[in-house]
GROMACS .gro file of C-alpha atoms in nm:
model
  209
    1UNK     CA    1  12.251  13.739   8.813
    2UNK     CA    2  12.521  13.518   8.723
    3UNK     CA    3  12.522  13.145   8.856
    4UNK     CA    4  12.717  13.203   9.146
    5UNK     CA    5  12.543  13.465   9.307
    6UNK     CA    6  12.213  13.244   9.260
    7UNK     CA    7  12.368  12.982   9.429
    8UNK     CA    8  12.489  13.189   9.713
    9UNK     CA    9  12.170  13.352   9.759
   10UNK     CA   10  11.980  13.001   9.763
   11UNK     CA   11  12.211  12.890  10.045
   12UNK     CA   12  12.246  13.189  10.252
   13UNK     CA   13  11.993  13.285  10.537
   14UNK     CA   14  11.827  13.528  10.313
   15UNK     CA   15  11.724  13.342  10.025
   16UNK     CA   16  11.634  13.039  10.247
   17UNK     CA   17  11.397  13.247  10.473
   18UNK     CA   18  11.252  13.433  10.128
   19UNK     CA   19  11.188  13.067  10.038
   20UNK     CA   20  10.988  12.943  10.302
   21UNK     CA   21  10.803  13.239  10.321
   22UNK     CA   22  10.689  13.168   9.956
   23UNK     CA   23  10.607  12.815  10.062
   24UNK     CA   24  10.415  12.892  10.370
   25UNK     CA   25  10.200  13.142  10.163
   26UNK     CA   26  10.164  12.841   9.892
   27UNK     CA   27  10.046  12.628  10.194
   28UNK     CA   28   9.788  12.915  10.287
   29UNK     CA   29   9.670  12.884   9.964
   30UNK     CA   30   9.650  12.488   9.968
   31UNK     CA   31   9.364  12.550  10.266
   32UNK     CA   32   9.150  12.800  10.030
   33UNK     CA   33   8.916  12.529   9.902
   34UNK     CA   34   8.669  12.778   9.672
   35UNK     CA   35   8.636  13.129   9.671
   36UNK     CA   36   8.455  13.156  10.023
   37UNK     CA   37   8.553  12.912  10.252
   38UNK     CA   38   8.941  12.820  10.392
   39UNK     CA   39   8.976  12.459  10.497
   40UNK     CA   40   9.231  12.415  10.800
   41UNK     CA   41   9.228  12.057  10.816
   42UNK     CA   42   9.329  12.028  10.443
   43UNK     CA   43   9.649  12.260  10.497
   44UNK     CA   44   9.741  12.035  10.774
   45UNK     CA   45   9.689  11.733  10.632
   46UNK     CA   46   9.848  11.818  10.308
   47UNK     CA   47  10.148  11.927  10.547
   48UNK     CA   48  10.155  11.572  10.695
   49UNK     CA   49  10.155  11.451  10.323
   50UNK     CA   50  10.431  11.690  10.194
   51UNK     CA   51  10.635  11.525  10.516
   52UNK     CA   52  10.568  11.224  10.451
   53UNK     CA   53  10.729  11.303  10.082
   54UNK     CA   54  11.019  11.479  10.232
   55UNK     CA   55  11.093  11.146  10.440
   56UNK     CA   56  11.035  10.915  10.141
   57UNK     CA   57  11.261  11.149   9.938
   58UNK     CA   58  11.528  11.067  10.129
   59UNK     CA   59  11.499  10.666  10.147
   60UNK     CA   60  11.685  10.642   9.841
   61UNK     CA   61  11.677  10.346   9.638
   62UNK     CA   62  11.927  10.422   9.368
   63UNK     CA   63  12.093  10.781   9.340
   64UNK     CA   64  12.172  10.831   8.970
   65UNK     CA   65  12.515  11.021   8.904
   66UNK     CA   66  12.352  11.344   8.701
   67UNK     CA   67  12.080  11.470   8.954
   68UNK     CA   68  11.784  11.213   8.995
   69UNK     CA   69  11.725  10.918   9.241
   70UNK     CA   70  11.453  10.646   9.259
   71UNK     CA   71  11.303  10.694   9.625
   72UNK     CA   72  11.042  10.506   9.839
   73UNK     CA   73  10.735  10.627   9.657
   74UNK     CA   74  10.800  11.016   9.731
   75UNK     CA   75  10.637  11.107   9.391
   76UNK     CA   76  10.319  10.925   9.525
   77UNK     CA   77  10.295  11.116   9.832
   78UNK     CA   78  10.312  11.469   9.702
   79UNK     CA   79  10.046  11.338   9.427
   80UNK     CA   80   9.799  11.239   9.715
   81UNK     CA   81   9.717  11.628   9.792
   82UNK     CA   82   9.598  11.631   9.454
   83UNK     CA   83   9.406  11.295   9.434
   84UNK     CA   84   9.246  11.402   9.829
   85UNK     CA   85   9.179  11.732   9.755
   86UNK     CA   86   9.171  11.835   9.386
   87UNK     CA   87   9.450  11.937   9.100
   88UNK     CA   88   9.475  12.341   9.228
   89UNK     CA   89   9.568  12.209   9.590
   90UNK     CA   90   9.770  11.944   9.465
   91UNK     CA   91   9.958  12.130   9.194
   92UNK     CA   92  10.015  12.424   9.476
   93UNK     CA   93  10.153  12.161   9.755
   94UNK     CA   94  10.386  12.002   9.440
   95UNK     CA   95  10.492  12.350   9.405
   96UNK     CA   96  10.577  12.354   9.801
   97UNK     CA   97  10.765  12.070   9.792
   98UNK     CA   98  10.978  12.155   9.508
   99UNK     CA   99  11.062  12.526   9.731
  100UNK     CA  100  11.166  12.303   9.964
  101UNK     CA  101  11.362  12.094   9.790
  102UNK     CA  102  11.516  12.395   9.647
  103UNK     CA  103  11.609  12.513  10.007
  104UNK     CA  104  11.721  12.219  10.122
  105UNK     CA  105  11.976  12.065   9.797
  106UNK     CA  106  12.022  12.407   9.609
  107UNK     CA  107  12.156  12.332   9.227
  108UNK     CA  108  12.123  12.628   9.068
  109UNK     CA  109  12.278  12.714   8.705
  110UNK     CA  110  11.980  12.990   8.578
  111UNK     CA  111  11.679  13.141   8.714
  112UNK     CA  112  11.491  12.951   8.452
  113UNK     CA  113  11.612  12.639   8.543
  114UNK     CA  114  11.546  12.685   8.906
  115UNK     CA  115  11.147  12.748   8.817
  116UNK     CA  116  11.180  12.422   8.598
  117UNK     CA  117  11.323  12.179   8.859
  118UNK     CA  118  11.193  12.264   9.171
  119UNK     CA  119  10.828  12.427   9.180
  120UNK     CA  120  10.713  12.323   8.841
  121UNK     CA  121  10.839  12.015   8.837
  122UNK     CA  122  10.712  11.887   9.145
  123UNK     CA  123  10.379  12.091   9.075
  124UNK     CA  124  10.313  11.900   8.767
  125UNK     CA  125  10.260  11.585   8.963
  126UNK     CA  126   9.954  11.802   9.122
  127UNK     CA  127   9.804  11.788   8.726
  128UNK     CA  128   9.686  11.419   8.833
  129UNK     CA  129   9.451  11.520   9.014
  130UNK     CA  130   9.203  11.629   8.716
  131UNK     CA  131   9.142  11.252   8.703
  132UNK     CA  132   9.112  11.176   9.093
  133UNK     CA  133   8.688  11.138   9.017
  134UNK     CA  134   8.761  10.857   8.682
  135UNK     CA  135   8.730  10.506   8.729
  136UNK     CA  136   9.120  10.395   8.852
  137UNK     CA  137   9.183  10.787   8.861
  138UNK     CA  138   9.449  10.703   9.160
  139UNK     CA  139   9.646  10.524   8.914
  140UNK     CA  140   9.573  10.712   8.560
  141UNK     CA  141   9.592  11.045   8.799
  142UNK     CA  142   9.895  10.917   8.951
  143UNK     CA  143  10.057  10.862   8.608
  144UNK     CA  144   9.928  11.146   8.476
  145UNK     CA  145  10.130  11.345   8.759
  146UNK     CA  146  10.450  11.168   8.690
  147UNK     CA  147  10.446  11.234   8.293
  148UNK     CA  148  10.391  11.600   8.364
  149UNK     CA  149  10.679  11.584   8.603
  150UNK     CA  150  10.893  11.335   8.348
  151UNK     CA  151  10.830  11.622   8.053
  152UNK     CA  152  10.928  11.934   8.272
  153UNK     CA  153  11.251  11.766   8.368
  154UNK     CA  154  11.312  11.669   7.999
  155UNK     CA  155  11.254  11.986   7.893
  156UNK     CA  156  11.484  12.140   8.185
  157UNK     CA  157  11.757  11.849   8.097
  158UNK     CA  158  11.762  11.967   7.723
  159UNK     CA  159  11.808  12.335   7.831
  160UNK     CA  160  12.036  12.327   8.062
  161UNK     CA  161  12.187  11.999   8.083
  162UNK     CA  162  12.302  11.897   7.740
  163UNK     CA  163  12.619  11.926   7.834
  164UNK     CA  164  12.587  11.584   8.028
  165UNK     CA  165  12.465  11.412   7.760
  166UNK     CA  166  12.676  11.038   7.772
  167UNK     CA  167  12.819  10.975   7.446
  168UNK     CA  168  12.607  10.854   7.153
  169UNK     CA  169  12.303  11.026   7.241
  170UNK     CA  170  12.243  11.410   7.148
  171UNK     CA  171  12.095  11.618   7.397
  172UNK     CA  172  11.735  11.544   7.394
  173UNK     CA  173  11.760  11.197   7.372
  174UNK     CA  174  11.979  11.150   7.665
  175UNK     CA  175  11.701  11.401   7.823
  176UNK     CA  176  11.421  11.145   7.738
  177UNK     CA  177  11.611  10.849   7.803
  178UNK     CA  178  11.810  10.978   8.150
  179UNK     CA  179  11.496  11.056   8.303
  180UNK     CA  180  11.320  10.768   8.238
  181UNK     CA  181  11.577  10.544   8.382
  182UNK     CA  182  11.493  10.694   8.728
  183UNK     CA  183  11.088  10.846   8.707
  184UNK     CA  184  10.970  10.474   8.536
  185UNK     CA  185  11.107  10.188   8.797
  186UNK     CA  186  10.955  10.451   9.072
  187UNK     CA  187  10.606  10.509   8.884
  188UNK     CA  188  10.590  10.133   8.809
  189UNK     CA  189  10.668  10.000   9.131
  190UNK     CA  190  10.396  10.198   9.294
  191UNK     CA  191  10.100  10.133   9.009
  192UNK     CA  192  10.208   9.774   9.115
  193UNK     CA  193  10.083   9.844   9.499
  194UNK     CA  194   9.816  10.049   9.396
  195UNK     CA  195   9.649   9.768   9.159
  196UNK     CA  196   9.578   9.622   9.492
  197UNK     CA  197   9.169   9.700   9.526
  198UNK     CA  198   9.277   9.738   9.906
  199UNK     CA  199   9.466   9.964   9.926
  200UNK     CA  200   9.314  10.206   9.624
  201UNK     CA  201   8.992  10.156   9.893
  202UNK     CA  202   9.224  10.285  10.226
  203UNK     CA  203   9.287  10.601  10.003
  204UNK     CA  204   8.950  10.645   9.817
  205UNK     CA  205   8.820  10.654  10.162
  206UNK     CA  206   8.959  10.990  10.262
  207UNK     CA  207   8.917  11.146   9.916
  208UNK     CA  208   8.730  11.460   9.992
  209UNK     CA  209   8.467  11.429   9.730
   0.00000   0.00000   0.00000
């Protein structure tokens, strides 16, 4: 399918409602807590989360010319389903998000690329959450999330955007270094909040252990 027809078919009707029928069953799966037992309250609370994201996503602190914006700590509030609930929920709600990103700001060049920058991208940040029971796990998880992210969007950028690449760098340097410029002022900024004992304590107390 060449790149225009993927585009199309991510912005008509069709490929939108195919979409968030793939998210809603991604959300079902969010709630399935073991092999037994389906949790409710953590599908709608990981909703509230992946909202709160969506908002966050769009208070935009820089926008950066190639794709790529610092936001208002939307990175932190997808990783949250993983730190509450565990990595599998938080890599599947990641995976949510980035469907609905996908619906909402379509970009599409290859069907590769669209698995890359939208579900495992943002589903990489869920990885965190294999360090939500460490000592400081919300901020080692928390960075763990955002250097999975940081190296699926490297990888995507050397792929399939090389052809960007500003003069004087080759293609995967530009990759490293373009992605960094955005992913590191956002990541630091909120490590910087969450070294406050405070408020690691307002989120450690709803951790689901």
């Amino acid at each position: 399918m060449s790149e225009e027809a993927l585009q199309s078919f991510f912005e008509s009707i069709a490929g939108q409602i195919t979409t968030v029928i793939v998210i809603f069953l991604l959300l079902v799966l969010v709630m399935r807590t073991n092999e037994k037992k389906n949790d409710v309250s953590v599908l709608v609370k990981t909703s509230i989360l992946l909202a709160i994201a969506f908002v966050l996503n769009h208070i935009i602190l820089l926008k950066m010319p190639q794709g790529g914006s610092i936001t208002a700590f939307s990175m932190f509030a997808i990783f949250l389903a993983a730190y509450l609930f565990g990595p599998r929920q938080g890599i599947l709600a990641g995976m949510a998000y980035g469907l609905l990103d996908l619906v909402l700001n379509p970009y599409v060049v290859h069907p590769m690329q669209i698995f890359l920058d939208y579900p495992l991208a943002f589903g990489a940040i869920g990885i965190g959450g294999l360090l939500r029971n460490k000592k400081f796990g919300i901020i080692t998880g928390y960075l763990l999330g955002v250097l999975g992210r940081y190296l699926v969007v490297v990888l995507s950028g050397i792929i399939f955007w090389g052809g960007y690449a500003a003069e004087g760098f080759n293609t995967v340097t530009w990759s490293f270094f373009y992605n960094m410029t955005y992913m590191l002022p956002e990541a630091a900024a909120t490590v910087a909040i969450l070294l406050i004992p405070q408020v690691r304590s307002v989120f450690e107390r709803f951790k689901v252990k």
